[in-house]
XYZ file of N, CA and C in Angstrom:
177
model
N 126.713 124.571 168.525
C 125.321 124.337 168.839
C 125.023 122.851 168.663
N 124.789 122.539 169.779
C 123.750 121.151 169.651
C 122.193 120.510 169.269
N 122.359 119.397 168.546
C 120.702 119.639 167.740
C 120.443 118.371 167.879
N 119.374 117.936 167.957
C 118.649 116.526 168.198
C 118.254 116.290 166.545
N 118.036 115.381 166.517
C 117.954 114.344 164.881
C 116.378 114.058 165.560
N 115.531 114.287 164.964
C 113.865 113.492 164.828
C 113.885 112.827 164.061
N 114.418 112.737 162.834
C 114.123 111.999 161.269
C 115.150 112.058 160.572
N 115.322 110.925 159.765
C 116.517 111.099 158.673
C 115.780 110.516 157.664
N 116.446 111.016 156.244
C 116.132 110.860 154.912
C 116.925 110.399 154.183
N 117.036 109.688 153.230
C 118.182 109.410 152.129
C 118.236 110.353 151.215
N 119.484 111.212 150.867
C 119.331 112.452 149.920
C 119.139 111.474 148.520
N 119.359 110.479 148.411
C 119.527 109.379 147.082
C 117.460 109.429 146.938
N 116.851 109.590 147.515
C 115.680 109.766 147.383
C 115.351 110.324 146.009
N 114.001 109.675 145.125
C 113.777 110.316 144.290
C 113.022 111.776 144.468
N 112.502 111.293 145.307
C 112.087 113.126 145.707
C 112.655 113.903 146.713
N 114.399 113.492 146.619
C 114.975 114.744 147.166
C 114.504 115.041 148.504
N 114.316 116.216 148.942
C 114.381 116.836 150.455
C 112.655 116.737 150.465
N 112.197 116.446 149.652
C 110.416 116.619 149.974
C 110.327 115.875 150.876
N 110.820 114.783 151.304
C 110.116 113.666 152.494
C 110.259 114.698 153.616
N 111.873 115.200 153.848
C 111.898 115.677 155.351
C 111.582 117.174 155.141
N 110.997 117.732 154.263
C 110.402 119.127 154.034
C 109.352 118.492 154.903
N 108.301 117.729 154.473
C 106.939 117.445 154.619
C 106.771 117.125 156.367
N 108.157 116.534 156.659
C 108.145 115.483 158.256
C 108.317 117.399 158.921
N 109.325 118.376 158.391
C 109.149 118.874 159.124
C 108.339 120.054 159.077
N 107.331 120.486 158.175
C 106.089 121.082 158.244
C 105.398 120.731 159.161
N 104.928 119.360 158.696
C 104.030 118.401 160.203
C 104.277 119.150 161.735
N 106.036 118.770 161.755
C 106.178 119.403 163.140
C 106.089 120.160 163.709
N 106.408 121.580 162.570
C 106.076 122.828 162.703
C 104.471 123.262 162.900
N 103.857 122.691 162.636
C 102.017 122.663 162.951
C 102.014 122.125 164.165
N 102.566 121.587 164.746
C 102.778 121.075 166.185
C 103.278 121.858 167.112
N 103.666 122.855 166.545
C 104.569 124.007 167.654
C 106.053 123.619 167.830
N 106.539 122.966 167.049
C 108.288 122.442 167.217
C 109.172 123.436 166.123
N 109.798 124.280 166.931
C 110.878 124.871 165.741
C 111.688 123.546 165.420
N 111.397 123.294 164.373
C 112.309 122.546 163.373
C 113.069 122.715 162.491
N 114.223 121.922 161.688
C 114.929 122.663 160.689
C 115.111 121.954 160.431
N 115.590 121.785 158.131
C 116.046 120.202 157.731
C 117.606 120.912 157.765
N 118.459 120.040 157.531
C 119.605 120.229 157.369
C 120.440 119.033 156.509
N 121.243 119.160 155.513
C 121.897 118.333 155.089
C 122.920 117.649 155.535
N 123.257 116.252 156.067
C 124.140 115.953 156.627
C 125.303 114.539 155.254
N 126.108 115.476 154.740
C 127.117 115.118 153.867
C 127.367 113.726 154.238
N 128.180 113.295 155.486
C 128.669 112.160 156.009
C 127.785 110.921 155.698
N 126.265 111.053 156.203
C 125.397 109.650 156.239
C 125.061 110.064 154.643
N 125.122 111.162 154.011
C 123.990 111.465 152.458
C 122.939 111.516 152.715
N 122.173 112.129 153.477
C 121.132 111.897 154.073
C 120.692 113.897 154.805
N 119.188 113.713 154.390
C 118.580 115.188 155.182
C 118.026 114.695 156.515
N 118.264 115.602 157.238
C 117.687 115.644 158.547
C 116.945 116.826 159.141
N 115.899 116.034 159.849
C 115.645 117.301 160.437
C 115.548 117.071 162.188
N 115.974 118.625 162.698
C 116.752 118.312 164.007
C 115.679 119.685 164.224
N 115.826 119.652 165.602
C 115.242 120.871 166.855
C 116.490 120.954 167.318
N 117.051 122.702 166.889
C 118.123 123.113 167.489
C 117.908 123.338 169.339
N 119.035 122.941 169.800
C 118.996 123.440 171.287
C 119.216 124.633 171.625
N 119.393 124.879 172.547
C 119.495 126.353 172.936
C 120.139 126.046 173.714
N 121.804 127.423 173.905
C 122.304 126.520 175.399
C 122.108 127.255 175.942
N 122.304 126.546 177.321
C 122.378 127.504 178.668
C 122.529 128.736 179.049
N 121.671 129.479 179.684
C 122.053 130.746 179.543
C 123.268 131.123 180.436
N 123.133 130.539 181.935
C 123.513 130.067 182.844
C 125.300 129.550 182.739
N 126.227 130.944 182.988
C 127.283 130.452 182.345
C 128.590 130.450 183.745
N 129.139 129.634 183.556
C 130.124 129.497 184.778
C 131.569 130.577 185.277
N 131.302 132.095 184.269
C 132.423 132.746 184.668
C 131.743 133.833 184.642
């Protein structure tokens, strides 16, 4: 599954996942399925809008 990045966070943050909790509440009041997710590599939370693939399949 492919996911778009809206925001990134530093997990080194003193308040932890609250920044991108909060970025993605916001979005979610906006009508955006959003999700945070932890991404190990940068140390850092994100929050992404999962894609959906295609339904539309070639076999």
């Amino acid at each position: 599954m492919r996911r778009t990045v809206l925001e990134k966070f530093p997990a080194g943050d003193p308040r932890g996942s609250r920044q991108a909790e909060e970025y993605a509440r916001h979005r979610r009041d906006e009508g955006m399925a959003v999700e945070v997710v932890m991404d190990l590599e940068s140390d850092a939370f994100l929050v992404v809008v999962p894609q959906q693939q295609s339904a539309e399949r070639g076999w």
